[in-house]
Coordinates of C-alpha atoms and ligand atoms in Angstrom, one line a residue:
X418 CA 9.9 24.3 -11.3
X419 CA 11.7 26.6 -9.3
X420 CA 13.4 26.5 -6.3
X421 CA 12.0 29.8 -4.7
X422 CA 8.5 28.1 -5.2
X423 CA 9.6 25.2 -2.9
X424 CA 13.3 25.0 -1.4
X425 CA 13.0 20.9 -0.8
X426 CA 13.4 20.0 -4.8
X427 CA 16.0 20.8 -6.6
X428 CA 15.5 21.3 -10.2
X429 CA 15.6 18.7 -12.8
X430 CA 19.2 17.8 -14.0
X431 CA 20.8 19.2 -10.7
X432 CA 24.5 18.5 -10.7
X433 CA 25.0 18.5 -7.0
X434 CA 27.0 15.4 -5.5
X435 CA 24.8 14.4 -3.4
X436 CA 25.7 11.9 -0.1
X437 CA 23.5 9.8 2.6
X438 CA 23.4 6.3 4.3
X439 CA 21.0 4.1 2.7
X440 CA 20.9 1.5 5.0
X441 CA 18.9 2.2 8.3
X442 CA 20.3 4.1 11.4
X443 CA 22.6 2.0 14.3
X444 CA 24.8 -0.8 14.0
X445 CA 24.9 -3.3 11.8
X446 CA 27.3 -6.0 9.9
X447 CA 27.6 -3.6 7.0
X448 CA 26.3 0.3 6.0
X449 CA 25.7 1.3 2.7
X450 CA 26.6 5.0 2.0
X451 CA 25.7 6.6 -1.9
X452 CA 26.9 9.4 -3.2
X453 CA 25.3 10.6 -6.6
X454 CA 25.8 13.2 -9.0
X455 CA 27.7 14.2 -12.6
X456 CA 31.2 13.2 -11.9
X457 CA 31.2 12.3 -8.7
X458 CA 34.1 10.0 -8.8
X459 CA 36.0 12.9 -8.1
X460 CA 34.7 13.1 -4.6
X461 CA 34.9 9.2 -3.7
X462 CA 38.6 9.3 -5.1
X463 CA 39.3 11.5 -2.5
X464 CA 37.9 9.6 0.2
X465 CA 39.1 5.8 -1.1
X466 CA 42.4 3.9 -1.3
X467 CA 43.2 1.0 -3.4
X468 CA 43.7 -2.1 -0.8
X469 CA 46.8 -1.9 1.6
X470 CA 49.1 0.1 -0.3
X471 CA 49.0 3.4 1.2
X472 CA 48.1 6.7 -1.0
X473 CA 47.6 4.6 -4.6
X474 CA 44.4 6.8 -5.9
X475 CA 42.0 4.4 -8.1
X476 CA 42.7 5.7 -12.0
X477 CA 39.6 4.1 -12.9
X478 CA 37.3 1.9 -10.6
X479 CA 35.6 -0.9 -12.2
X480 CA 32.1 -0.2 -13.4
X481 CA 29.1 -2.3 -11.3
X482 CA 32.2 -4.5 -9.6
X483 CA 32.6 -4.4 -5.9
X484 CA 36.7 -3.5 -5.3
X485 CA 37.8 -4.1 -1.7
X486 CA 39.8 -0.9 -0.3
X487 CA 40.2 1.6 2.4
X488 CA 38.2 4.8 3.3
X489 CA 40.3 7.8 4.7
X490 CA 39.4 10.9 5.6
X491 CA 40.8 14.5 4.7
X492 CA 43.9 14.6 6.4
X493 CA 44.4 10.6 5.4
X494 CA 43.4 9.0 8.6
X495 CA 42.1 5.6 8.0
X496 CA 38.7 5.1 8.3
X497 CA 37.6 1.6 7.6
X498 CA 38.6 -0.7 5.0
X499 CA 35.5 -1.2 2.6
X500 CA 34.3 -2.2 -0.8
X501 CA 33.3 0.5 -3.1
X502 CA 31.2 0.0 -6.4
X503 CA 31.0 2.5 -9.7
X504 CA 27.8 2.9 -11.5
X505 CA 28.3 5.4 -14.0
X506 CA 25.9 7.1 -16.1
X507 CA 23.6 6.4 -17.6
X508 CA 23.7 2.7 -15.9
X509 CA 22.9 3.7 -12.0
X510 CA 20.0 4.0 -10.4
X511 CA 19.4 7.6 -10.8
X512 CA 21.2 7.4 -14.4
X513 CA 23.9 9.6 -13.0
X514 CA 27.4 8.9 -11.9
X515 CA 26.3 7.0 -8.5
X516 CA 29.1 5.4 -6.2
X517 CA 27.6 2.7 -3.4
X518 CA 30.1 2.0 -0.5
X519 CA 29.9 -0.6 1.9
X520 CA 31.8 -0.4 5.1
X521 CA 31.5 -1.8 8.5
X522 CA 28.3 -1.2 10.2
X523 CA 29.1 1.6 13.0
X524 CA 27.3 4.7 13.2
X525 CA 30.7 6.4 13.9
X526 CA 32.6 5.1 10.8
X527 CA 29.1 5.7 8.4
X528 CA 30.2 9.3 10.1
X529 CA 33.0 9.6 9.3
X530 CA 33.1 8.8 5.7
X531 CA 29.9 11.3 5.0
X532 CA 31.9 13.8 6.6
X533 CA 34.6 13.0 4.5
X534 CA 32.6 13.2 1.4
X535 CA 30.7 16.6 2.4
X536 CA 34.7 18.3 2.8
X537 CA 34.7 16.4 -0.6
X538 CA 31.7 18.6 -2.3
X539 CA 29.2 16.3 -1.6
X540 CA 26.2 18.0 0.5
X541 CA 23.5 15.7 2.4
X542 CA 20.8 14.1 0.3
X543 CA 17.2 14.9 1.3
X544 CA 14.9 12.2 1.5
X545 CA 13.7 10.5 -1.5
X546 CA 16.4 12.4 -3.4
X547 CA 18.3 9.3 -5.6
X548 CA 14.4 8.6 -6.7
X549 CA 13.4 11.6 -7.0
X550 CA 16.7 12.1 -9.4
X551 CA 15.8 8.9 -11.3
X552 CA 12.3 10.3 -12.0
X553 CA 13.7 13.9 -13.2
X554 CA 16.2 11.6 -15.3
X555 CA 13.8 9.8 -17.0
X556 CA 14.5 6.2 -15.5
X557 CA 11.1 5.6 -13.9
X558 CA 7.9 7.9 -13.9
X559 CA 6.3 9.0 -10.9
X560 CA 3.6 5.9 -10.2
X561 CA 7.1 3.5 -10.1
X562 CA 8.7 6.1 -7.9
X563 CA 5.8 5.7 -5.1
X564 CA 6.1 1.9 -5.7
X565 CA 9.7 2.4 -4.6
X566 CA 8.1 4.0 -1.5
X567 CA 5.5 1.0 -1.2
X568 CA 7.8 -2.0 -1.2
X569 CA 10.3 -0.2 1.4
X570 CA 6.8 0.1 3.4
X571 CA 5.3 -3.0 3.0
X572 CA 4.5 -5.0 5.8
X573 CA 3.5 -8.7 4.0
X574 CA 4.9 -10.6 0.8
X575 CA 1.7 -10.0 -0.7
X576 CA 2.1 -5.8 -0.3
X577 CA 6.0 -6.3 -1.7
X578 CA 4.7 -8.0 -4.5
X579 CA 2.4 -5.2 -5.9
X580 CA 4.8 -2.8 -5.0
X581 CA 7.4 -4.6 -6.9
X582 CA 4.8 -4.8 -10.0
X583 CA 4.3 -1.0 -9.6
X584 CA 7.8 0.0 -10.0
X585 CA 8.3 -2.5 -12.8
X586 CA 5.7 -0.3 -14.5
X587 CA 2.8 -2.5 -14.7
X588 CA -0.2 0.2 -13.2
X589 CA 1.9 2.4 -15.7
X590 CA 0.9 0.9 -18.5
X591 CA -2.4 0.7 -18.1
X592 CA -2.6 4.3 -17.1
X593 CA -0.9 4.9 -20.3
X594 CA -2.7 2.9 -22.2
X595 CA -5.7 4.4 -21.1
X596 CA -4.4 7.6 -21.6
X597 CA -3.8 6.9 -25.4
X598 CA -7.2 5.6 -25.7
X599 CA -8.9 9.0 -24.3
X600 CA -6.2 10.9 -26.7
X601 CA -7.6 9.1 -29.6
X602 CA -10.8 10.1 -28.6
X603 CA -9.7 13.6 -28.1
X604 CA -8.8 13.4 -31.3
X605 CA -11.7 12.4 -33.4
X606 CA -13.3 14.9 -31.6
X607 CA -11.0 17.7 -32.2
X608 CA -10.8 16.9 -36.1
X609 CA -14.6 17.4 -36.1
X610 CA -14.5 21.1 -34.1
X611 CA -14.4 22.9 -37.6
X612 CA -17.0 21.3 -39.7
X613 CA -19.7 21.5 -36.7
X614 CA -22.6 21.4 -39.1
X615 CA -21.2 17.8 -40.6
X616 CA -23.1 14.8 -39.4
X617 CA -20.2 11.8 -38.1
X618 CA -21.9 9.2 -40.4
X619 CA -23.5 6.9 -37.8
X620 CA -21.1 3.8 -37.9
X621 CA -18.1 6.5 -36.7
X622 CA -20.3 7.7 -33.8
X623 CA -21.4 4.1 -32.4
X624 CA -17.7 3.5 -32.6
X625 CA -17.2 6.8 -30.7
X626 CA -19.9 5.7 -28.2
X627 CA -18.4 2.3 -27.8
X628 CA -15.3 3.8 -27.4
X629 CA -16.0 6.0 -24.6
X630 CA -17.9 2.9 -22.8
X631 CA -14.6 0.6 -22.7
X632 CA -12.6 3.1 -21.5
X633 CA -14.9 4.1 -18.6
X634 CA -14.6 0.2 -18.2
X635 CA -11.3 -0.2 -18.1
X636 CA -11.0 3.0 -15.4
X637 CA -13.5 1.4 -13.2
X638 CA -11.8 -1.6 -13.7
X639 CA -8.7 -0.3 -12.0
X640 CA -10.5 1.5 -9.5
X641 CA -12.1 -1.6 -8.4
X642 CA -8.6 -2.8 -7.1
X643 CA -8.3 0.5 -5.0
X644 CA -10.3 -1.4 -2.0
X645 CA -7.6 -4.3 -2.0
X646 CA -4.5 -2.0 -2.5
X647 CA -6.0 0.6 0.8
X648 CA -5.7 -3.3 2.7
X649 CA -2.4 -3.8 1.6
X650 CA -0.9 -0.4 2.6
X651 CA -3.0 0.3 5.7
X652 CA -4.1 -2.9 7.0
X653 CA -7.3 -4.0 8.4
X654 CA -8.4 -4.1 11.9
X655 CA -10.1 -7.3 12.8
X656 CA -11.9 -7.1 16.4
X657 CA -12.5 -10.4 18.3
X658 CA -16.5 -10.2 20.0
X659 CA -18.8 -11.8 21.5
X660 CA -20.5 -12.9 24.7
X661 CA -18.0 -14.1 27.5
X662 CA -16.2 -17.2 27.9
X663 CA -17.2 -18.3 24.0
X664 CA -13.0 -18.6 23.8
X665 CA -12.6 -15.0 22.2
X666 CA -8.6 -14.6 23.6
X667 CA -8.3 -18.4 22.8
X668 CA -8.6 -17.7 19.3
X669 CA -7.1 -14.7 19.7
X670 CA -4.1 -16.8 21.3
X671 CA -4.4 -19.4 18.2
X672 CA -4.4 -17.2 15.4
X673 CA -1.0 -15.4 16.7
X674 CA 0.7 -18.6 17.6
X675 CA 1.3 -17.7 21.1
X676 CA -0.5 -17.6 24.4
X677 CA -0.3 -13.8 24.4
X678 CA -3.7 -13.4 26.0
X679 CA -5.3 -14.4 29.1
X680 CA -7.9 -17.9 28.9
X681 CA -9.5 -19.3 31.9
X682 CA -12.5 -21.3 32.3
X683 CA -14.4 -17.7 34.0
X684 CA -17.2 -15.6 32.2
X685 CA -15.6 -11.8 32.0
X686 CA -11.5 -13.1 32.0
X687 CA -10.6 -10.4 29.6
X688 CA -11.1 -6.5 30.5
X689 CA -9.1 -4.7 28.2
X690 CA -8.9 -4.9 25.0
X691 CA -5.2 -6.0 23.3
X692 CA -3.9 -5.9 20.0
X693 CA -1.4 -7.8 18.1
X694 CA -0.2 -7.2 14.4
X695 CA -0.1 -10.4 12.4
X696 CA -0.1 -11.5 8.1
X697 CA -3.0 -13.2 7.2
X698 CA -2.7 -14.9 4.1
X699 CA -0.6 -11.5 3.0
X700 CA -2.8 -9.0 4.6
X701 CA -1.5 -7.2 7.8
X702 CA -3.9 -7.4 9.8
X703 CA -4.8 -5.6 13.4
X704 CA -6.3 -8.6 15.9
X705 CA -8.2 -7.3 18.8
X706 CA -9.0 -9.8 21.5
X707 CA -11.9 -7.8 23.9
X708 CA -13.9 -8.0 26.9
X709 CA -16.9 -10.3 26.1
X710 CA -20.3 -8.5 26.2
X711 CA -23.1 -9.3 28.6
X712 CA -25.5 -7.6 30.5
X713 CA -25.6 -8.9 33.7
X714 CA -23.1 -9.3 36.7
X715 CA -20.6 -6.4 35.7
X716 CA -18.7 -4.6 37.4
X717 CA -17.4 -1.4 37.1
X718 CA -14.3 -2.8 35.7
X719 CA -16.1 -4.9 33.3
X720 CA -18.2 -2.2 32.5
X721 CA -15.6 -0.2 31.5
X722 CA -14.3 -2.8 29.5
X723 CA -17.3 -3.6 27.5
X724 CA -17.4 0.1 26.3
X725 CA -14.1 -0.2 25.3
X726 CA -15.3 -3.6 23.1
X727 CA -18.0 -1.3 21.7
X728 CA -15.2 1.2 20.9
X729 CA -13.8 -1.5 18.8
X730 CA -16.2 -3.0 17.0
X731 CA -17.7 -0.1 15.6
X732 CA -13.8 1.3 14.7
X733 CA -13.2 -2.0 12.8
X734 CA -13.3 -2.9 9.4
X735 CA -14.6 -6.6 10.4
X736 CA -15.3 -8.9 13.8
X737 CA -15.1 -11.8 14.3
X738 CA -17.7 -13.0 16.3
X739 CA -17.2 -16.1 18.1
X740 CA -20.4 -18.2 19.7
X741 CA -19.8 -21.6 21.9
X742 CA -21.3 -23.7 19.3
X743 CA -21.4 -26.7 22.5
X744 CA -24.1 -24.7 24.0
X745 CA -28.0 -23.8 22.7
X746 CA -27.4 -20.0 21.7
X747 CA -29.2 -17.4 24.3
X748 CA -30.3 -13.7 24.5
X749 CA -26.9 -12.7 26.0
X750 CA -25.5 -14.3 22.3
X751 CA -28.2 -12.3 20.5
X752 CA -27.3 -8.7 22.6
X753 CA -24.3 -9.7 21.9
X754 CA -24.8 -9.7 17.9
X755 CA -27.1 -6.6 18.1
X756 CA -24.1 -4.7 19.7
X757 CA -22.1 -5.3 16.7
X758 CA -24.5 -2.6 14.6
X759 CA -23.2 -2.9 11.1
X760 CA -20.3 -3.7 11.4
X761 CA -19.3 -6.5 8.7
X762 CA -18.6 -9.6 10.5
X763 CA -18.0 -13.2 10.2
X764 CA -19.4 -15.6 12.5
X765 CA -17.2 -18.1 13.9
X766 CA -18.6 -21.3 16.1
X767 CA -16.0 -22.2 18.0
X768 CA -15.6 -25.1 20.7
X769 CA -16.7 -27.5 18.0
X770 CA -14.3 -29.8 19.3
X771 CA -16.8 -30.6 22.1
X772 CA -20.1 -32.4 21.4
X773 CA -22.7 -29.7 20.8
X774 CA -25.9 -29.3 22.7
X775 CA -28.9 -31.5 20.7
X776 CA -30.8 -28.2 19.9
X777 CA -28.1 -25.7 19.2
X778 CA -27.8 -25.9 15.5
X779 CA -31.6 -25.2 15.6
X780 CA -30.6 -22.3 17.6
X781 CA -27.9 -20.8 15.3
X782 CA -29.8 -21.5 12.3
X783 CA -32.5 -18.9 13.9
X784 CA -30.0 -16.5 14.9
X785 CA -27.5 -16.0 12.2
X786 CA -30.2 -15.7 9.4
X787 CA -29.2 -13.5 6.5
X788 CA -28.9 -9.9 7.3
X789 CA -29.6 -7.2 5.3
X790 CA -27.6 -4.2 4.5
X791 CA -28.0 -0.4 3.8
X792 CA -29.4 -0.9 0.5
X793 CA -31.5 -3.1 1.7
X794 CA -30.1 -6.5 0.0
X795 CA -29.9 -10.0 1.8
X796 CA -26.1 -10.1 2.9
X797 CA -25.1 -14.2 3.6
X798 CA -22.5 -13.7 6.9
X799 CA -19.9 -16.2 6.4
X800 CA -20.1 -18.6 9.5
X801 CA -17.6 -20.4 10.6
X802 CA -16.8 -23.6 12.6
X803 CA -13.5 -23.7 14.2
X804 CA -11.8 -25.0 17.4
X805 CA -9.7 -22.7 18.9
X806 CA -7.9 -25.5 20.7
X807 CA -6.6 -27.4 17.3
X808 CA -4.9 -25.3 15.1
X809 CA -5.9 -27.1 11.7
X810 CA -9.0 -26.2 11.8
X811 CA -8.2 -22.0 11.3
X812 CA -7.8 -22.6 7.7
X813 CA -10.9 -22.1 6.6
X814 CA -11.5 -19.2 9.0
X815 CA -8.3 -17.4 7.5
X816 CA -9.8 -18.4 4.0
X817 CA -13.2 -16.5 4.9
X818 CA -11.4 -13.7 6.3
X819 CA -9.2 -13.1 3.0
X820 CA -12.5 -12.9 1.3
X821 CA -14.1 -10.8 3.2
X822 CA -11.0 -8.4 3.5
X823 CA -10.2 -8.6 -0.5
X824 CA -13.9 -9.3 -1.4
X825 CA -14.2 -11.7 -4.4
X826 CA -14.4 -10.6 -7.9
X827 CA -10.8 -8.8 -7.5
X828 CA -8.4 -11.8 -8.2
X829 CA -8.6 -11.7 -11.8
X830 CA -6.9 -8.0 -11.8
X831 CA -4.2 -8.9 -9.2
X832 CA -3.3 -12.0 -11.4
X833 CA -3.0 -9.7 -14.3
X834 CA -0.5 -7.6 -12.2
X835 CA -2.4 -4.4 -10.7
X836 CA -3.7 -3.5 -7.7
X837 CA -3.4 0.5 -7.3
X838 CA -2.1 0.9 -3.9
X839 CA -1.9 4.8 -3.6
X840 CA -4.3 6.6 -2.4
X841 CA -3.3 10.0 -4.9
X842 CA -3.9 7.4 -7.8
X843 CA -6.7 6.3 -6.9
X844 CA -7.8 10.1 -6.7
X845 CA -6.6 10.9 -10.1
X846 CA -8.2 7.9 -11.5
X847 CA -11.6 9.8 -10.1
X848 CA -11.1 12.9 -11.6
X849 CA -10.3 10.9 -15.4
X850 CA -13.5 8.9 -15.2
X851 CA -15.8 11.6 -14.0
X852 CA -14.4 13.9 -17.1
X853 CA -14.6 11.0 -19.6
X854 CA -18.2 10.2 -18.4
X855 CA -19.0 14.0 -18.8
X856 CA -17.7 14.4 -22.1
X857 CA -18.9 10.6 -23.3
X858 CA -22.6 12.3 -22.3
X859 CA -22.4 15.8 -23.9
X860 CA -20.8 13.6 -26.9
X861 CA -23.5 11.5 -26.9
X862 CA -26.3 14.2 -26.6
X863 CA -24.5 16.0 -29.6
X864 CA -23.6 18.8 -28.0
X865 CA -20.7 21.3 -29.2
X866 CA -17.6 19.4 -29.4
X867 CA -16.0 22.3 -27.3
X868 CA -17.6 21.0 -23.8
X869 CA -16.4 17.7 -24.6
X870 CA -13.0 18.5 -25.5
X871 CA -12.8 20.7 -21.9
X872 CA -13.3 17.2 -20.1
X873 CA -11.7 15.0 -21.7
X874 CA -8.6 17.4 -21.3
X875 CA -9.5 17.4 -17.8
X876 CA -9.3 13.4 -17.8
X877 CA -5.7 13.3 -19.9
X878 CA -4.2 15.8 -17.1
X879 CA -5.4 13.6 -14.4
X880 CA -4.0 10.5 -16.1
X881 CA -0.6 12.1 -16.9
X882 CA -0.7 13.7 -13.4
X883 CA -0.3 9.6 -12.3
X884 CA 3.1 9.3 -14.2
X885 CA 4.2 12.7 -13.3
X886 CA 3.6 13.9 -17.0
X887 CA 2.6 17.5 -15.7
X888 CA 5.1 18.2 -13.1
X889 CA 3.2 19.7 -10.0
X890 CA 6.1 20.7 -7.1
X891 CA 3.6 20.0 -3.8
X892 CA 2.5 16.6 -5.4
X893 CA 6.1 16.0 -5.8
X894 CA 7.3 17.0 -2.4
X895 CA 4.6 15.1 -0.9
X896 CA 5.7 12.1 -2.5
X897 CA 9.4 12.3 -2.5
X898 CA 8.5 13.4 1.8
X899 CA 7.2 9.8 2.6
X900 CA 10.6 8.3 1.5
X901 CA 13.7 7.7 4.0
X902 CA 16.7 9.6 3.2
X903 CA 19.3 7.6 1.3
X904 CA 16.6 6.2 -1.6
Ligands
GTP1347 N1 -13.1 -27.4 24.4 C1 -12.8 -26.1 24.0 N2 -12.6 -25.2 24.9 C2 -12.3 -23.9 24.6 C3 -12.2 -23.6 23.2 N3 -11.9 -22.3 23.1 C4 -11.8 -21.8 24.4 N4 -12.1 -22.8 25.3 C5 -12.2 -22.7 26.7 O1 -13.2 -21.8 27.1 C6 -12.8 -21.1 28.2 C7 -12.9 -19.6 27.9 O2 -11.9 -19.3 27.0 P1 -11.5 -17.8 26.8 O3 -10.6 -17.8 25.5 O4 -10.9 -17.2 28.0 O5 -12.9 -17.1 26.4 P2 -13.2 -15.5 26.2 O6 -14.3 -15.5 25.2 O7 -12.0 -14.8 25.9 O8 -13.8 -15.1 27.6 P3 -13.9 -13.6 28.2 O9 -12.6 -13.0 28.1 O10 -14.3 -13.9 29.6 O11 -14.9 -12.9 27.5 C8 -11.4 -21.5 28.6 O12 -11.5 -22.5 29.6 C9 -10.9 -22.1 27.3 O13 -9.9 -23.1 27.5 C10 -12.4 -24.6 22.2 O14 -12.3 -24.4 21.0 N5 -12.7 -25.9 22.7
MG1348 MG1 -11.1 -13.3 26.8

């Protein structure tokens, strides 16, 4: 890759010392500066001083041991007295020569010492640029290099923990493990390409056949855990409907743990909508408490409101929508559920605290029959009965909202360890199955091994393209762009 082609990368096996704070921006109790690059000892020795004793140079720092000293600058002004660390190669984080120092937290002294190291020969990293050097070093391929991007991104446990798996490598080996299994197949294929006229004796082709099915299986199977891995990364946003005064902010309020939204005993309380960001059971989720929806009685304010609320629903990946289960459902309930369109949604009853009225269940029971969706199935909405007013009973509210987030059916891949979080994988992962389908059908109608060979080629390239196999500089600089500098 060249540099002319795209000035951001350098080229694999640069030799530039390289220098940025790794730790975020402002103060802090301590900073973290890296410098990287062949040798680069050179340039720290320049800018650190073995404990009090004034111009002692370090021979020969400890390798991976933290050594207390001070930092001076180029004409030997003290800068901070800090602990330094050696990783040399190939035992670093990029596998070069990579010094970590930890100093005082001020943005002026994190200053001062990269300054020092620049008149040292180090230049400023760009972002991403220690990973991006791991991956050209060979440490980690390019799916573990966007889980380094993922976990400094997550927002919940849950998202660290498949991030954390992706870097260890786990959607790695599956990908290359799949990979091997479409490069056998290439092969058979291949082998065959001269002796066209030669019939595969038939128990070769069903094991071709079968072959080509459990590898389709085992892409879709990944591909399944795209849905859940989109949640983790983006979110979801979880809108809070229903008719007035049903105790929409209060479980609002309850959910978040604090009385963040207005509650009072009055039909239309809430006019705007208002969003808080909150971990549900390891998903981030987006809660929007909004203006209840009725007909009747609005004015202009409420009016506005309730457009807003329609706004939201329809934007939303689910809502909640929350009935007083005290009170025999009416038509204001029902407009209220029509306005949802389809929107997937949960039903929560809520005020169950409170003795209901003796023909509401009959009610419910008429209005929350199964729905059906665009394919025309019978969906079951989830309905729930919580009070917003005792806390212990959200649990199984927050247990019906992780299953309708995650949908069921995707637990057995995240106990095995993947869950592909990014979107470019789940892309690739596309392109591979619609090649291997393509060739497993020309295959399979006996056509000229040629065609087939074409897309399963098409499949491999995709596949690589996940580890970084085939080295592509604007899918590099796109991912290497998302990270902060100093990683
Ligand atoms: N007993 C009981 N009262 C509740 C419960 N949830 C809410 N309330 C009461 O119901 C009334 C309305 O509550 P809100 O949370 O303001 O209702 P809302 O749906 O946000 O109302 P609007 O903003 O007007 O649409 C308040 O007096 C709450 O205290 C509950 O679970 N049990
Ligand atoms: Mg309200």
């Amino acid at each position: 890759m060249s540099e002319q082609q795209n000035p951001r990368l350098d080229p694999p096996g640069s030799r530039d010392w390289i220098v940025a704070p790794a730790t975020a921006a402002g103060s802090g109790a301590i900073a973290v500066v890296r410098l990287d690059g062949p040798g680069c000892w050179r340039a720290a020795s320049k800018v650190w001083r073995v404990s009090s004793r004034s111009d002692e140079l370090p021979a020969s720092p400890l390798a991976r041991r933290l050594t207390l000293g001070r930092l001076v600058d180029e004409s030997g002004a003290e800068i901070d007295e800090a602990m330094v660390a050696f990783f040399p190669a190939p035992h670093s984080y990029t596998r070069n020569d990579l010094v970590e120092f930890q100093c005082h937290g001020s943005p002026a002294v994190v200053s001062a010492l990269i300054d020092a190291l620049l008149a040292a020969g180090a230049r400023m990293a760009r972002p991403g640029e220690f990973t991006l050097r791991a991956f050209f070093n060979g440490r980690i391929d390019l799916a573990q290099a966007e889980g380094v991007a993922n976990l400094i991104a997550s927002r919940t446990r849950k998202a660290g923990r498949a991030a954390l798996r992706q870097i260890e490598g786990g959607l790695s080996e599956e990908v290359l493990s799949l990979r091997d299994r479409a490069i056998d197949l290439a092969a058979e294929i291949e082998a065959r390409l001269d002796f066209p006229d030669e019939e595969i004796p038939p128990a070769d082709r069903k094991k071709m056949l079968d072959a080509f099915e459990s590898l389709e299986t085992g892409i879709e199977r990944l591909i399944a855990t795209a849905r859940k891995g989109r949640l983790l990364r983006d979110g979801a946003r979880v809108a809070i409907a229903g008719k007035p005064n049903t105790g929409k902010s209060s479980l609002f309020n309850a959910l978040l743990g604090i009385e963040r939204a207005l509650v009072t005993p009055r039909p239309g309380t809430t006019r705007d909508t208002i969003e808080a960001t909150l971990d549900i059971r390891g998903i981030p989720v987006v809660l929007i408490d909004t203006a209840g929806v009725r007909s009747e009685g609005t004015g202009e304010i409420e009016r506005l409101g309730i457009e807003r609320t329609l706004r939201e629903v329809e934007g939303a990946d689910l809502v909640l929508f929350v009935a007083d289960a005290s009170r025999r459902p009416d038509d204001e309930d029902r407009k209220s559920l029509d306005a949802l369109g389809s929107t997937r949604r949960i039903v929560v009853l809520n005020k169950n605290d409170l003795p209901p009225a003796s023909d509401a269940a009959e009610g419910f029971s008429g209005l929350f029959s199964p729905s059906r969706d665009s394919s025309d199935r019978e969906t079951e909405t989830p309905v729930v009965r919580v009070s917003a007013l005792q806390h212990a009973t959200l649990q199984p509210l927050e247990t019906a909202l992780e299953r309708s987030l995650t949908g069921t059916g995707e637990e057995a891949s995240e106990r095995e360890g993947t869950i592909v979080t990014n979107l470019r994988h789940e892309e690739r992962l596309h392109v591979a199955i619609e090649g291997i389908r393509r060739a497993h059908d020309a295959f399979a109608r006996r056509e000229s091994g040629e065609c087939a060979m074409i897309d399963l080629n098409e499949a491999l390239d995709s596949l690589g393209a996940i580890l970084g196999l085939t080295l592509d500089d604007a899918v590099l600089s796109r991912v290497f762009n998302r990270f902060c500098i100093g990683k």
